[in-house]
Every structure is written in structure tokens, then in C-alpha cells.
Short mmCIF file of C-alpha atoms in Angstrom, two decimals:
data_model
loop_
_atom_site.label_atom_id
_atom_site.label_comp_id
_atom_site.label_asym_id
_atom_site.label_seq_id
_atom_site.Cartn_x
_atom_site.Cartn_y
_atom_site.Cartn_z
CA GLN A 1 1.67 7.15 -25.43
CA ALA A 2 0.52 8.31 -28.89
CA GLN A 3 2.49 11.54 -28.47
CA ILE A 4 5.61 9.61 -27.49
CA CYS A 5 5.27 7.36 -30.58
CA ILE A 6 4.98 10.47 -32.78
CA LEU A 7 8.03 12.02 -31.14
CA MET A 8 10.05 8.83 -31.58
CA GLU A 9 9.00 8.61 -35.26
CA GLU A 10 10.03 12.23 -35.84
CA ASN A 11 13.27 11.48 -34.00
CA ARG A 12 14.02 8.57 -36.32
CA SER A 13 13.09 10.66 -39.38
CA LEU A 14 15.39 13.50 -38.35
CA THR A 15 18.21 11.05 -37.59
CA ASN A 16 17.84 9.51 -41.05
CA GLY A 17 17.78 13.00 -42.59
CA VAL A 18 21.01 13.94 -40.80
CA SER A 19 22.64 10.69 -41.94
CA ASN A 20 21.59 11.31 -45.57
CA LEU A 21 22.91 14.86 -45.43
CA ARG A 22 26.23 13.62 -44.08
CA ASP A 23 26.48 11.10 -46.92
CA GLU A 24 25.68 13.81 -49.45
CA ILE A 25 28.32 16.11 -47.93
CA CYS A 26 30.90 13.32 -48.20
CA ILE A 27 29.99 12.88 -51.88
CA LEU A 28 30.22 16.63 -52.46
CA GLU A 29 33.60 16.75 -50.73
CA GLU A 30 34.83 13.97 -53.01
CA GLU A 31 33.47 15.83 -56.04
CA ASN A 32 35.05 18.97 -54.66
CA SER A 33 38.43 17.25 -54.46
CA VAL A 34 38.07 15.96 -58.03
CA VAL A 35 37.04 19.37 -59.37
CA PHE A 36 39.82 21.05 -57.41
CA ALA A 37 42.35 18.60 -58.82
CA GLU A 38 40.99 19.23 -62.31
CA ALA A 39 41.24 22.97 -61.72
CA MET A 40 44.86 22.60 -60.62
CA ASN A 41 45.61 20.48 -63.67
CA LEU A 42 43.92 23.01 -65.93
CA SER A 43 45.89 25.81 -64.28
CA CYS A 44 49.14 23.97 -64.90
CA LEU A 45 48.14 23.18 -68.45
CA THR A 46 47.26 26.84 -68.99
CA LEU A 47 50.76 27.88 -67.95
CA ILE A 48 52.32 25.21 -70.16
CA PHE A 49 50.06 25.64 -73.18
CA GLU A 50 49.27 29.35 -73.29
CA GLN A 51 49.16 29.00 -77.05
CA PHE A 52 45.72 27.43 -76.74
CA GLY A 53 44.61 30.93 -75.83
CA ALA A 54 41.37 32.33 -74.57
CA GLU A 55 39.31 29.16 -75.12
CA ARG A 56 41.32 27.20 -72.57
CA ALA A 57 41.22 30.16 -70.15
CA MET A 58 37.43 30.11 -70.42
CA ASP A 59 37.44 26.42 -69.48
CA VAL A 60 39.41 27.26 -66.35
CA ARG A 61 36.96 30.02 -65.41
CA LEU A 62 34.02 27.70 -65.91
CA CYS A 63 35.68 25.07 -63.74
CA SER A 64 36.32 27.68 -61.04
CA THR A 65 32.66 28.69 -61.19
CA ASP A 66 31.63 25.07 -60.74
CA LEU A 67 33.96 24.82 -57.76
CA ASP A 68 32.43 27.93 -56.17
CA SER A 69 28.96 26.47 -56.76
CA LEU A 70 29.97 23.25 -55.03
CA TYR A 71 31.36 25.18 -52.06
CA LEU A 72 28.09 27.12 -51.78
CA ARG A 73 26.04 23.92 -51.97
CA GLU A 74 28.19 22.35 -49.28
CA GLU A 75 27.66 25.33 -46.97
CA LYS A 76 23.89 25.14 -47.46
CA LEU A 77 23.88 21.43 -46.67
CA LYS A 78 25.93 22.02 -43.52
CA ALA A 79 23.45 24.69 -42.41
CA GLN A 80 20.57 22.27 -43.00
CA MET A 81 22.37 19.58 -41.01
CA ASP A 82 22.90 22.00 -38.09
CA LEU A 83 19.19 22.88 -38.16
CA LEU A 84 18.17 19.21 -38.18
CA GLY A 85 20.57 18.53 -35.32
CA LYS A 86 18.94 21.29 -33.26
CA GLN A 87 15.46 19.92 -34.02
CA LEU A 88 16.65 16.46 -32.98
CA LEU A 89 17.90 17.80 -29.63
CA ASP A 90 14.57 19.60 -29.08
CA LEU A 91 12.64 16.38 -29.74
CA GLN A 92 14.85 14.42 -27.35
CA GLU A 93 14.28 17.04 -24.63
CA SER A 94 10.52 16.93 -25.24
CA HIS A 95 10.65 13.14 -25.01
CA LYS A 96 12.42 13.33 -21.64
CA LYS A 97 9.79 15.75 -20.30
CA SER A 98 6.98 13.47 -21.49
CA GLN A 99 8.59 10.49 -19.77
CA ALA A 100 8.87 12.44 -16.50
CA GLN A 101 5.21 13.51 -16.72
CA ILE A 102 4.13 9.91 -17.36
CA CYS A 103 6.02 8.76 -14.24
CA ILE A 104 4.23 11.42 -12.16
CA LEU A 105 0.82 10.40 -13.54
CA MET A 106 1.51 6.72 -12.85
CA GLU A 107 2.49 7.55 -9.26
CA GLU A 108 -0.72 9.56 -8.79
CA ASN A 109 -2.66 6.67 -10.30
CA ARG A 110 -1.15 4.23 -7.80
CA SER A 111 -1.92 6.61 -4.94
CA LEU A 112 -5.57 6.98 -5.97
CA THR A 113 -5.90 3.22 -6.45
CA ASN A 114 -4.58 2.63 -2.93
CA GLY A 115 -6.99 5.25 -1.58
CA VAL A 116 -9.96 3.55 -3.24
CA SER A 117 -8.84 0.17 -1.90
CA ASN A 118 -8.55 1.56 1.64
CA LEU A 119 -12.01 3.13 1.41
CA ARG A 120 -13.48 -0.17 0.24
CA ASP A 121 -11.89 -1.96 3.20
CA GLU A 122 -13.27 0.66 5.57
CA ILE A 123 -16.74 0.32 4.04
CA CYS A 124 -16.61 -3.45 4.53
CA ILE A 125 -15.72 -2.94 8.18
CA LEU A 126 -18.53 -0.41 8.59
CA GLU A 127 -21.00 -2.78 6.95
CA GLU A 128 -19.98 -5.51 9.40
CA GLU A 129 -20.40 -3.08 12.30
CA ASN A 130 -23.70 -1.99 10.79
CA SER A 131 -24.92 -5.60 10.70
CA VAL A 132 -23.94 -6.11 14.33
CA VAL A 133 -25.62 -2.89 15.44
CA PHE A 134 -28.70 -3.69 13.38
CA ALA A 135 -28.91 -7.16 14.95
CA GLU A 136 -28.55 -5.61 18.39
CA ALA A 137 -31.26 -3.09 17.51
CA MET A 138 -33.57 -5.87 16.41
CA ASN A 139 -32.88 -7.79 19.61
CA LEU A 140 -33.52 -4.71 21.67
CA SER A 141 -36.72 -4.04 19.78
CA CYS A 142 -37.95 -7.57 20.46
CA LEU A 143 -36.94 -7.32 24.08
CA THR A 144 -38.80 -4.03 24.31
CA LEU A 145 -41.97 -5.67 23.09
CA ILE A 146 -41.53 -8.62 25.45
CA PHE A 147 -40.41 -6.67 28.49
CA GLU A 148 -42.34 -3.41 28.33
CA GLN A 149 -42.46 -3.56 32.11
CA PHE A 150 -38.88 -2.37 32.21
CA GLY A 151 -40.25 1.00 31.16
CA ALA A 152 -38.65 4.16 29.92
CA GLU A 153 -35.06 3.13 30.71
CA ARG A 154 -35.13 0.29 28.20
CA ALA A 155 -36.86 2.50 25.63
CA MET A 156 -34.01 5.03 26.01
CA ASP A 157 -31.49 2.24 25.29
CA VAL A 158 -33.33 1.41 22.11
CA ARG A 159 -33.37 5.07 21.01
CA LEU A 160 -29.62 5.40 21.68
CA CYS A 161 -28.94 2.27 19.67
CA SER A 162 -31.12 3.63 16.86
CA THR A 163 -29.14 6.87 16.93
CA ASP A 164 -25.88 4.91 16.64
CA LEU A 165 -27.34 3.00 13.73
CA ASP A 166 -28.35 6.22 11.95
CA SER A 167 -24.86 7.61 12.59
CA LEU A 168 -23.29 4.51 11.06
CA TYR A 169 -25.59 4.72 8.04
CA LEU A 170 -24.63 8.36 7.58
CA ARG A 171 -20.93 7.55 7.88
CA GLU A 172 -21.30 4.75 5.35
CA GLU A 173 -23.03 7.09 2.87
CA LYS A 174 -20.24 9.65 3.23
CA LEU A 175 -17.57 7.00 2.65
CA LYS A 176 -19.42 5.72 -0.41
CA ALA A 177 -19.57 9.27 -1.77
CA GLN A 178 -15.82 9.65 -1.16
CA MET A 179 -15.16 6.35 -2.93
CA ASP A 180 -17.28 7.43 -5.91
CA LEU A 181 -15.34 10.71 -6.09
CA LEU A 182 -12.00 8.91 -5.96
CA GLY A 183 -13.21 6.48 -8.61
CA LYS A 184 -14.14 9.38 -10.90
CA GLN A 185 -10.75 11.03 -10.29
CA LEU A 186 -9.04 7.72 -11.11
CA LEU A 187 -10.99 7.42 -14.39
CA ASP A 188 -10.15 11.05 -15.28
CA LEU A 189 -6.47 10.40 -14.56
CA GLN A 190 -6.46 7.23 -16.68
CA GLU A 191 -8.18 9.11 -19.53
CA SER A 192 -5.59 11.90 -19.27
CA HIS A 193 -2.82 9.27 -19.25
CA LYS A 194 -4.22 7.71 -22.46
CA LYS A 195 -4.40 11.08 -24.21
CA SER A 196 -0.77 11.90 -23.28
#
């Protein structure tokens, strides 16, 4: 966002610079027309009043020099305006690329957020299953103490249930680790988004 603000500020500055150069060129063109008209008048006066001699001829040469100087200044200003126009186009292109990158980052952000939400839902389901299995394990444990006469078969049921419980605990730990990883990736993406 900060980079975009800088680009937009530079864009506005360049646009103002181009506008000022155009105004200055218009003023120079008006001055050019005035000087040119004066030069034409002096040329006509020189033909009519040759008796004024070399002094008036010098005035004409000085006026012509001023006219050449104005033409040169106008060409330099036009070159500067072309350069500023190119820089403005480059900034606009950079702005478009930044906007496209921001859209991609926002889409990735949404995808990661949805992934974290899905993992949380799955963990809630597993915790509910875990509670049910744990309750069943407790019931089986109590029944084992009460009905030891049922022997090894009932003990095997308890061990199987305990294995399922351990498996669920392990699955829950893996899902929590995945959620932590996705959370870290989401924070990294948001930090990268802020920097851009």
C-alpha cells in the first residue's frame, strides 16, 4: 500500500510537471511569435530605412539571435516533456503490476483463511469424537473392573479402544500442527501484503 501511495504521488508530480512545461511552451511560442513579428518589422524597416546604417542592422542580428535562443529553449523543453511523459507511462505500468500482485496476494490470503477455518472445524469434530471414545474407554475400563470374569476377550476390547484413542490423539496433534503452520503462513502473507 505504501509503495502504491508513493507511485501515485510521483504520478501526480510528473503530471503537474508536464502541465507546467506545456504552459511554459505556450508562453514561449507566444514570445516566439512576438519576436518573429518584431524581426519581420525590423527587416522591413531595414529595407525602408537603410540610411540608419549598421546600427539598425546590428539590432536585427541581435533580434535574430534572441529568436534562435528561444527556438533552442523550446526544443529543450519539448525534450524534457517527452522524458517526463515516458516516466509517467512507466509509473502507470508499475502501478498496474502492483495492483495485479495485490489481487493475487488477497486471493492467496482468502484461500489460507478458508484452509485454517476448515482445519478448525475438523479439529472440533475430532475433539467431539475424542470425547465419545474417551467416555467409551472409561466405561469399558469400569466394566473391566466390575466384570473381570469375562476374561481376556473384554481386556482385548479395552486395548483396541485404547489404540483407537491414541490414534485419534495423534491425528489431532497432526491437525493442530498443520493449523499452526497455516496460521504462520497467513501471518507471513499478511506481513508481505503490508510491506507491498
